[in-house]
PDB file of C-alpha atoms and ligand atoms in Angstrom:
ATOM      1  CA  MET A  15       7.970  -9.228 -34.465  1.00  0.00           C
ATOM      2  CA  LYS A  16       4.770  -8.252 -33.247  1.00  0.00           C
ATOM      3  CA  LEU A  17       4.240  -8.575 -29.071  1.00  0.00           C
ATOM      4  CA  LEU A  18       0.122  -8.876 -27.601  1.00  0.00           C
ATOM      5  CA  VAL A  19       0.245  -6.835 -24.418  1.00  0.00           C
ATOM      6  CA  ILE A  20      -2.985  -6.933 -22.489  1.00  0.00           C
ATOM      7  CA  ASN A  21      -3.847  -4.916 -19.706  1.00  0.00           C
ATOM      8  CA  PRO A  22      -6.876  -7.399 -18.186  1.00  0.00           C
ATOM      9  CA  ASN A  23      -8.096  -3.725 -15.687  1.00  0.00           C
ATOM     10  CA  THR A  24     -10.462  -1.948 -17.962  1.00  0.00           C
ATOM     11  CA  THR A  25      -8.499   1.464 -17.269  1.00  0.00           C
ATOM     12  CA  THR A  26      -7.692   2.999 -21.012  1.00  0.00           C
ATOM     13  CA  SER A  27      -4.590   5.212 -19.273  1.00  0.00           C
ATOM     14  CA  MET A  28      -3.479   2.583 -17.785  1.00  0.00           C
ATOM     15  CA  THR A  29      -2.904   0.545 -21.054  1.00  0.00           C
ATOM     16  CA  GLU A  30      -1.563   3.630 -22.414  1.00  0.00           C
ATOM     17  CA  ALA A  31       0.705   3.382 -19.462  1.00  0.00           C
ATOM     18  CA  ILE A  32       1.587   0.413 -20.061  1.00  0.00           C
ATOM     19  CA  ALA A  33       1.747   0.824 -23.284  1.00  0.00           C
ATOM     20  CA  SER A  34       4.451   3.388 -23.131  1.00  0.00           C
ATOM     21  CA  ALA A  35       6.708   1.290 -20.812  1.00  0.00           C
ATOM     22  CA  ALA A  36       6.618  -1.947 -22.984  1.00  0.00           C
ATOM     23  CA  ARG A  37       7.513   0.102 -26.250  1.00  0.00           C
ATOM     24  CA  ALA A  38      10.235   1.651 -24.175  1.00  0.00           C
ATOM     25  CA  VAL A  39      12.366  -1.423 -23.556  1.00  0.00           C
ATOM     26  CA  ALA A  40      11.135  -3.112 -26.693  1.00  0.00           C
ATOM     27  CA  ALA A  41      13.653  -4.351 -29.628  1.00  0.00           C
ATOM     28  CA  PRO A  42      13.944  -1.798 -32.184  1.00  0.00           C
ATOM     29  CA  GLY A  43      11.520  -3.902 -34.598  1.00  0.00           C
ATOM     30  CA  THR A  44       9.283  -5.453 -32.062  1.00  0.00           C
ATOM     31  CA  GLU A  45       5.893  -4.420 -32.429  1.00  0.00           C
ATOM     32  CA  ILE A  46       3.638  -3.912 -29.094  1.00  0.00           C
ATOM     33  CA  VAL A  47       0.232  -4.012 -29.653  1.00  0.00           C
ATOM     34  CA  ALA A  48      -1.614  -3.489 -26.563  1.00  0.00           C
ATOM     35  CA  ALA A  49      -5.096  -4.704 -25.731  1.00  0.00           C
ATOM     36  CA  GLN A  50      -7.724  -4.276 -22.637  1.00  0.00           C
ATOM     37  CA  PRO A  51     -11.145  -6.594 -21.874  1.00  0.00           C
ATOM     38  CA  SER A  52     -13.797  -5.158 -23.451  1.00  0.00           C
ATOM     39  CA  PHE A  53     -15.753  -5.372 -20.374  1.00  0.00           C
ATOM     40  CA  GLY A  54     -14.640  -5.874 -16.118  1.00  0.00           C
ATOM     41  CA  PRO A  55     -13.179  -4.277 -13.956  1.00  0.00           C
ATOM     42  CA  ALA A  56     -12.051   0.088 -13.861  1.00  0.00           C
ATOM     43  CA  SER A  57      -9.161  -2.439 -11.251  1.00  0.00           C
ATOM     44  CA  ILE A  58      -7.965  -5.240 -10.121  1.00  0.00           C
ATOM     45  CA  GLU A  59      -8.081  -5.132  -7.009  1.00  0.00           C
ATOM     46  CA  GLY A  60      -9.173  -9.083  -5.006  1.00  0.00           C
ATOM     47  CA  HIS A  61     -10.560 -11.696  -5.912  1.00  0.00           C
ATOM     48  CA  PHE A  62     -14.169 -10.610  -7.485  1.00  0.00           C
ATOM     49  CA  ASP A  63     -11.988  -8.379  -9.800  1.00  0.00           C
ATOM     50  CA  GLU A  64     -10.006 -11.655 -10.861  1.00  0.00           C
ATOM     51  CA  ALA A  65     -12.081 -13.352 -11.430  1.00  0.00           C
ATOM     52  CA  TRP A  66     -13.859 -10.605 -14.307  1.00  0.00           C
ATOM     53  CA  ALA A  67     -10.273  -9.788 -15.556  1.00  0.00           C
ATOM     54  CA  ALA A  68     -10.010 -13.594 -16.339  1.00  0.00           C
ATOM     55  CA  ALA A  69     -12.324 -13.961 -18.172  1.00  0.00           C
ATOM     56  CA  GLY A  70     -11.366 -10.350 -19.910  1.00  0.00           C
ATOM     57  CA  VAL A  71      -7.734 -11.944 -20.438  1.00  0.00           C
ATOM     58  CA  ALA A  72      -9.649 -15.067 -22.136  1.00  0.00           C
ATOM     59  CA  GLU A  73     -11.694 -12.360 -24.453  1.00  0.00           C
ATOM     60  CA  GLN A  74      -8.618 -11.130 -25.839  1.00  0.00           C
ATOM     61  CA  ALA A  75      -6.539 -14.351 -26.454  1.00  0.00           C
ATOM     62  CA  GLN A  76      -9.282 -15.533 -27.927  1.00  0.00           C
ATOM     63  CA  LEU A  77      -9.730 -12.289 -30.628  1.00  0.00           C
ATOM     64  CA  ALA A  78      -5.557 -12.226 -31.322  1.00  0.00           C
ATOM     65  CA  ALA A  79      -5.688 -16.139 -32.512  1.00  0.00           C
ATOM     66  CA  SER A  80      -6.592 -14.640 -35.162  1.00  0.00           C
ATOM     67  CA  TRP A  81      -2.908 -12.812 -36.391  1.00  0.00           C
ATOM     68  CA  ASN A  82      -1.379 -15.374 -33.337  1.00  0.00           C
ATOM     69  CA  PRO A  83       1.351 -12.773 -31.485  1.00  0.00           C
ATOM     70  CA  ALA A  84       5.234 -14.062 -31.392  1.00  0.00           C
ATOM     71  CA  ALA A  85       4.334 -13.949 -27.825  1.00  0.00           C
ATOM     72  CA  THR A  86       1.957 -12.174 -24.488  1.00  0.00           C
ATOM     73  CA  ILE A  87       2.151 -10.246 -21.820  1.00  0.00           C
ATOM     74  CA  LEU A  88      -0.760 -10.524 -19.208  1.00  0.00           C
ATOM     75  CA  ALA A  89       0.487  -7.120 -17.485  1.00  0.00           C
ATOM     76  CA  CYS A  90      -1.533  -7.829 -13.967  1.00  0.00           C
ATOM     77  CA  PHE A  91       0.336  -8.651 -11.087  1.00  0.00           C
ATOM     78  CA  GLY A  92      -2.448 -11.756 -11.090  1.00  0.00           C
ATOM     79  CA  ASP A  93      -1.495 -12.978 -13.766  1.00  0.00           C
ATOM     80  CA  PRO A  94      -5.332 -13.292 -14.609  1.00  0.00           C
ATOM     81  CA  GLY A  95      -6.178 -15.771 -17.506  1.00  0.00           C
ATOM     82  CA  LEU A  96      -2.601 -16.482 -17.879  1.00  0.00           C
ATOM     83  CA  GLU A  97      -3.361 -20.819 -18.306  1.00  0.00           C
ATOM     84  CA  ALA A  98      -6.577 -19.500 -20.572  1.00  0.00           C
ATOM     85  CA  ALA A  99      -4.253 -17.768 -23.326  1.00  0.00           C
ATOM     86  CA  ARG A 100      -2.602 -20.245 -23.550  1.00  0.00           C
ATOM     87  CA  GLU A 101      -4.685 -22.901 -24.578  1.00  0.00           C
ATOM     88  CA  ALA A 102      -6.373 -20.015 -27.208  1.00  0.00           C
ATOM     89  CA  LEU A 103      -2.758 -19.328 -28.184  1.00  0.00           C
ATOM     90  CA  GLN A 104       0.569 -20.301 -30.108  1.00  0.00           C
ATOM     91  CA  GLY A 105       2.900 -18.332 -28.851  1.00  0.00           C
ATOM     92  CA  PRO A 106       3.959 -17.534 -25.379  1.00  0.00           C
ATOM     93  CA  VAL A 107       2.165 -16.400 -22.924  1.00  0.00           C
ATOM     94  CA  LEU A 108       3.863 -14.145 -19.681  1.00  0.00           C
ATOM     95  CA  GLY A 109       2.113 -13.184 -16.733  1.00  0.00           C
ATOM     96  CA  ILE A 110       4.067 -10.128 -15.601  1.00  0.00           C
ATOM     97  CA  ALA A 111       4.356 -11.512 -11.827  1.00  0.00           C
ATOM     98  CA  GLU A 112       5.784 -14.895 -13.104  1.00  0.00           C
ATOM     99  CA  ALA A 113       8.224 -12.791 -15.488  1.00  0.00           C
ATOM    100  CA  ALA A 114       9.178 -11.262 -12.825  1.00  0.00           C
ATOM    101  CA  PHE A 115      10.673 -13.391 -10.405  1.00  0.00           C
ATOM    102  CA  HIS A 116      11.950 -15.294 -12.592  1.00  0.00           C
ATOM    103  CA  ALA A 117      14.603 -12.051 -13.672  1.00  0.00           C
ATOM    104  CA  ALA A 118      14.262 -11.248  -9.522  1.00  0.00           C
ATOM    105  CA  SER A 119      15.733 -15.257  -9.083  1.00  0.00           C
ATOM    106  CA  PHE A 120      18.813 -14.272 -11.292  1.00  0.00           C
ATOM    107  CA  LEU A 121      19.607 -11.622  -9.325  1.00  0.00           C
ATOM    108  CA  ALA A 122      19.958 -12.114  -5.181  1.00  0.00           C
ATOM    109  CA  THR A 123      18.906 -14.609  -3.606  1.00  0.00           C
ATOM    110  CA  GLY A 124      16.119 -13.277  -2.254  1.00  0.00           C
ATOM    111  CA  PHE A 125      13.404 -11.158  -3.476  1.00  0.00           C
ATOM    112  CA  SER A 126      10.097  -8.669  -2.295  1.00  0.00           C
ATOM    113  CA  VAL A 127       7.669  -7.211  -3.210  1.00  0.00           C
ATOM    114  CA  VAL A 128       6.034  -4.375  -3.188  1.00  0.00           C
ATOM    115  CA  THR A 129       2.144  -4.015  -4.139  1.00  0.00           C
ATOM    116  CA  THR A 130      -1.140  -1.966  -3.938  1.00  0.00           C
ATOM    117  CA  MET A 131      -3.999  -2.857  -1.625  1.00  0.00           C
ATOM    118  CA  THR A 132      -3.035  -5.510   1.200  1.00  0.00           C
ATOM    119  CA  ARG A 133      -5.842  -7.535   0.322  1.00  0.00           C
ATOM    120  CA  THR A 134      -4.481  -8.896  -2.688  1.00  0.00           C
ATOM    121  CA  CYS A 135      -1.219  -9.922  -0.818  1.00  0.00           C
ATOM    122  CA  ILE A 136      -2.706 -13.496  -0.579  1.00  0.00           C
ATOM    123  CA  ILE A 137      -2.797 -13.654  -4.472  1.00  0.00           C
ATOM    124  CA  ALA A 138       0.699 -13.378  -5.160  1.00  0.00           C
ATOM    125  CA  GLU A 139       2.217 -15.073  -2.214  1.00  0.00           C
ATOM    126  CA  ARG A 140      -0.589 -18.063  -3.886  1.00  0.00           C
ATOM    127  CA  LEU A 141       1.480 -17.457  -7.522  1.00  0.00           C
ATOM    128  CA  VAL A 142       4.963 -17.846  -5.165  1.00  0.00           C
ATOM    129  CA  GLN A 143       4.088 -21.022  -4.536  1.00  0.00           C
ATOM    130  CA  ARG A 144       2.800 -22.095  -7.522  1.00  0.00           C
ATOM    131  CA  TYR A 145       5.900 -20.890  -9.797  1.00  0.00           C
ATOM    132  CA  GLY A 146       7.979 -22.390  -6.391  1.00  0.00           C
ATOM    133  CA  PHE A 147       9.916 -18.873  -5.437  1.00  0.00           C
ATOM    134  CA  GLU A 148       9.511 -19.779  -1.984  1.00  0.00           C
ATOM    135  CA  HIS A 149      12.941 -20.497  -1.132  1.00  0.00           C
ATOM    136  CA  LEU A 150      14.150 -16.565  -2.146  1.00  0.00           C
ATOM    137  CA  CYS A 151      10.357 -14.957  -1.372  1.00  0.00           C
ATOM    138  CA  ARG A 152      10.915 -13.237   1.912  1.00  0.00           C
ATOM    139  CA  GLY A 153       8.174 -11.241   1.808  1.00  0.00           C
ATOM    140  CA  VAL A 154       4.751  -9.677  -0.045  1.00  0.00           C
ATOM    141  CA  HIS A 155       4.277  -6.153   1.348  1.00  0.00           C
ATOM    142  CA  GLY A 156       0.195  -4.401   0.781  1.00  0.00           C
ATOM    143  CA  THR A 157       0.972  -0.611   0.496  1.00  0.00           C
ATOM    144  CA  ASP A 158      -2.768  -0.052   0.636  1.00  0.00           C
ATOM    145  CA  ILE A 159      -2.644   2.414  -2.284  1.00  0.00           C
ATOM    146  CA  PRO A 160      -5.576   1.676  -5.113  1.00  0.00           C
ATOM    147  CA  VAL A 161      -4.307   0.762  -7.819  1.00  0.00           C
ATOM    148  CA  LEU A 162      -5.557   4.318  -9.641  1.00  0.00           C
ATOM    149  CA  ALA A 163      -3.999   5.985  -7.482  1.00  0.00           C
ATOM    150  CA  LEU A 164      -0.738   5.725  -9.483  1.00  0.00           C
ATOM    151  CA  GLU A 165      -2.098   7.362 -12.000  1.00  0.00           C
ATOM    152  CA  ASP A 166      -2.296  10.315 -10.113  1.00  0.00           C
ATOM    153  CA  GLY A 167       1.482  11.939 -10.285  1.00  0.00           C
ATOM    154  CA  THR A 168       1.597  12.661  -8.162  1.00  0.00           C
ATOM    155  CA  GLY A 169       4.788  12.553  -5.605  1.00  0.00           C
ATOM    156  CA  GLU A 170       2.771  11.679  -2.732  1.00  0.00           C
ATOM    157  CA  VAL A 171       2.211   8.208  -4.269  1.00  0.00           C
ATOM    158  CA  LEU A 172       5.319   7.951  -4.807  1.00  0.00           C
ATOM    159  CA  ALA A 173       7.113   8.728  -1.978  1.00  0.00           C
ATOM    160  CA  GLN A 174       4.771   6.872  -0.020  1.00  0.00           C
ATOM    161  CA  LEU A 175       5.541   3.798  -2.011  1.00  0.00           C
ATOM    162  CA  GLU A 176       9.543   4.145  -1.889  1.00  0.00           C
ATOM    163  CA  GLU A 177       9.518   4.203   1.966  1.00  0.00           C
ATOM    164  CA  ALA A 178       7.091   1.411   1.831  1.00  0.00           C
ATOM    165  CA  SER A 179       9.765  -0.245  -0.632  1.00  0.00           C
ATOM    166  CA  ARG A 180      12.256   1.391   1.859  1.00  0.00           C
ATOM    167  CA  GLU A 181      11.313  -0.999   5.321  1.00  0.00           C
ATOM    168  CA  ALA A 182       9.841  -4.092   2.948  1.00  0.00           C
ATOM    169  CA  LEU A 183      13.739  -4.897   2.088  1.00  0.00           C
ATOM    170  CA  ALA A 184      15.082  -4.490   5.403  1.00  0.00           C
ATOM    171  CA  LEU A 185      12.783  -5.601   7.344  1.00  0.00           C
ATOM    172  CA  ASP A 186      13.385  -8.877   4.205  1.00  0.00           C
ATOM    173  CA  ARG A 187      16.694  -8.805   3.973  1.00  0.00           C
ATOM    174  CA  SER A 188      16.433  -8.906  -0.162  1.00  0.00           C
ATOM    175  CA  GLY A 189      18.820  -7.574  -2.835  1.00  0.00           C
ATOM    176  CA  ALA A 190      16.095  -6.876  -4.909  1.00  0.00           C
ATOM    177  CA  LEU A 191      12.492  -4.806  -5.278  1.00  0.00           C
ATOM    178  CA  ILE A 192       9.363  -6.459  -7.239  1.00  0.00           C
ATOM    179  CA  LEU A 193       6.670  -3.751  -8.460  1.00  0.00           C
ATOM    180  CA  GLY A 194       3.145  -6.034  -7.728  1.00  0.00           C
ATOM    181  CA  CYS A 195       1.233  -4.114 -10.055  1.00  0.00           C
ATOM    182  CA  ALA A 196       1.917  -3.260 -13.606  1.00  0.00           C
ATOM    183  CA  GLY A 197       0.711   0.561 -13.095  1.00  0.00           C
ATOM    184  CA  MET A 198       3.396   0.695 -10.782  1.00  0.00           C
ATOM    185  CA  ALA A 199       5.558   0.537 -14.731  1.00  0.00           C
ATOM    186  CA  PRO A 200       6.457   4.035 -15.138  1.00  0.00           C
ATOM    187  CA  LEU A 201       8.227   4.767 -11.688  1.00  0.00           C
ATOM    188  CA  CYS A 202      10.798   1.940 -11.995  1.00  0.00           C
ATOM    189  CA  ALA A 203      13.070   4.200 -13.241  1.00  0.00           C
ATOM    190  CA  HIS A 204      12.664   6.025 -10.029  1.00  0.00           C
ATOM    191  CA  LEU A 205      12.675   3.339  -7.860  1.00  0.00           C
ATOM    192  CA  SER A 206      15.893   2.115  -9.509  1.00  0.00           C
ATOM    193  CA  ARG A 207      18.069   5.334  -9.043  1.00  0.00           C
ATOM    194  CA  SER A 208      16.531   5.577  -5.128  1.00  0.00           C
ATOM    195  CA  LEU A 209      16.757   2.225  -4.063  1.00  0.00           C
ATOM    196  CA  GLY A 210      20.301   1.105  -4.703  1.00  0.00           C
ATOM    197  CA  VAL A 211      18.821  -2.459  -5.298  1.00  0.00           C
ATOM    198  CA  PRO A 212      18.246  -3.993  -8.524  1.00  0.00           C
ATOM    199  CA  VAL A 213      13.690  -2.848  -8.897  1.00  0.00           C
ATOM    200  CA  ILE A 214      12.027  -5.343 -11.144  1.00  0.00           C
ATOM    201  CA  ASP A 215       8.995  -4.184 -12.851  1.00  0.00           C
ATOM    202  CA  GLY A 216       6.940  -7.221 -14.802  1.00  0.00           C
ATOM    203  CA  VAL A 217       5.876  -5.717 -17.481  1.00  0.00           C
ATOM    204  CA  ALA A 218       9.324  -5.319 -18.618  1.00  0.00           C
ATOM    205  CA  ALA A 219      10.519  -8.318 -17.357  1.00  0.00           C
ATOM    206  CA  ALA A 220       7.856  -9.780 -19.077  1.00  0.00           C
ATOM    207  CA  VAL A 221       8.741  -8.015 -22.889  1.00  0.00           C
ATOM    208  CA  LYS A 222      11.872  -9.214 -22.930  1.00  0.00           C
ATOM    209  CA  MET A 223      11.814 -11.908 -21.819  1.00  0.00           C
ATOM    210  CA  GLY A 224       8.637 -12.607 -24.404  1.00  0.00           C
ATOM    211  CA  GLU A 225      10.805 -11.599 -27.157  1.00  0.00           C
ATOM    212  CA  ALA A 226      13.517 -13.582 -26.585  1.00  0.00           C
ATOM    213  CA  LEU A 227      11.537 -17.235 -26.472  1.00  0.00           C
ATOM    214  CA  ALA A 228       9.504 -15.643 -29.636  1.00  0.00           C
ATOM    215  CA  SER A 229      13.396 -15.291 -31.105  1.00  0.00           C
ATOM    216  CA  LEU A 230      14.531 -18.445 -30.848  1.00  0.00           C
ATOM    217  CA  GLY A 231      11.458 -19.585 -32.545  1.00  0.00           C
ATOM    218  CA  LEU A 232       9.476 -21.591 -28.782  1.00  0.00           C
ATOM    219  CA  LYS A 233       6.407 -21.941 -28.640  1.00  0.00           C
ATOM    220  CA  THR A 234       3.454 -22.270 -26.337  1.00  0.00           C
ATOM    221  CA  HIS A 235       3.256 -26.275 -26.312  1.00  0.00           C
ATOM    222  CA  LYS A 236      -0.294 -27.308 -28.323  1.00  0.00           C
ATOM    223  CA  GLN A 237      -1.125 -31.483 -27.368  1.00  0.00           C
ATOM    224  CA  GLY A 238      -2.623 -31.852 -24.005  1.00  0.00           C
ATOM    225  CA  ASP A 239      -3.707 -29.569 -21.462  1.00  0.00           C
ATOM    226  CA  TYR A 240      -2.385 -26.333 -23.080  1.00  0.00           C
ATOM    227  CA  ALA A 241      -3.930 -27.280 -27.076  1.00  0.00           C
ATOM    228  CA  LEU A 242      -6.541 -25.594 -28.678  1.00  0.00           C
ATOM    229  CA  PRO A 243      -9.688 -24.263 -27.036  1.00  0.00           C
ATOM    230  CA  ILE A 244     -12.789 -27.771 -28.040  1.00  0.00           C
ATOM    231  CA  PRO A 245     -14.828 -25.559 -29.827  1.00  0.00           C
ATOM    232  CA  LYS A 246     -18.842 -25.412 -28.177  1.00  0.00           C
ATOM    233  CA  ARG A 247     -21.629 -23.224 -27.800  1.00  0.00           C
ATOM    234  CA  PHE A 248     -20.973 -19.895 -26.027  1.00  0.00           C
ATOM    235  CA  ASN A 249     -23.955 -18.175 -24.991  1.00  0.00           C
ATOM    236  CA  ARG A 250     -22.827 -14.271 -24.204  1.00  0.00           C
ATOM    237  CA  PHE A 251     -24.525 -11.484 -22.038  1.00  0.00           C
TER     238      PHE A 251
HETATM  239  C1  LIG B 320      -2.463  -4.925 -11.797  1.00  0.00           C
HETATM  240  N1  LIG B 320      -4.678  -4.835 -10.083  1.00  0.00           N
HETATM  241  O1  LIG B 320      -1.122  -5.296 -12.092  1.00  0.00           O
HETATM  242  C2  LIG B 320      -2.924  -5.540 -10.337  1.00  0.00           C
HETATM  243  C3  LIG B 320      -2.460  -5.045  -9.120  1.00  0.00           C
HETATM  244  C4  LIG B 320      -2.642  -5.673  -7.521  1.00  0.00           C
HETATM  245  O2  LIG B 320      -5.231  -3.358 -12.543  1.00  0.00           O
HETATM  246  N2  LIG B 320      -3.043  -4.409 -11.833  1.00  0.00           N
HETATM  247  C5  LIG B 320      -4.882  -4.488 -11.765  1.00  0.00           C
HETATM  248  O3  LIG B 320      -2.982  -4.904  -6.598  1.00  0.00           O
HETATM  249  O4  LIG B 320      -3.048  -7.145  -7.706  1.00  0.00           O
END
């Protein structure tokens, strides 16, 4: 099967890192096709960036409709453009936040989220509510690590993230940790070893859930509000 992984920001190196994380867990026979919008912010760190990212996801979903991926993963923790992509595509579309919340719900009676800029915490908190996980999410914690700083590969960022994760787990008394940024995917293995609790990277979780749904032959319901978009004139900028 072919899965589409969309990085909604426009940093190619992060798209490649996300694709590598997806390929590392993909089953034999699963091909990962990575994409990013042709326009939009280099990183997504607030409501304004999310708005552009959602449009970029819609662009990439529309392009992918020509080959209809078996499943599509939106690799940004705000799940931007999720329902637009579900309208445009036949196969399941999974946001990494929603996938991570579900994965954590199987593993512990409470989870914490550690993310990048503190100003984006409200976006994850709203997703917790929208997806119905208030009873399990014990806290969303910002680190004020810029998204693109995650690519530095320096030990300093990893050490800062590890410390913030320990504090969050202790403060919340959580039994699982969710990485609140797709750019953290390459750090998951190290954090899993050092923190002693299940650490969930939404990219990996969404890839495996997408494979599972596709292997069951399950697709998005294409009647009603997830039916294909109504054709109309579309002005481009
Ligand atoms: C992400 N931003 O996963 C989000 C993380 C965030 O560019 N990729 C981004 O802080 O919302």
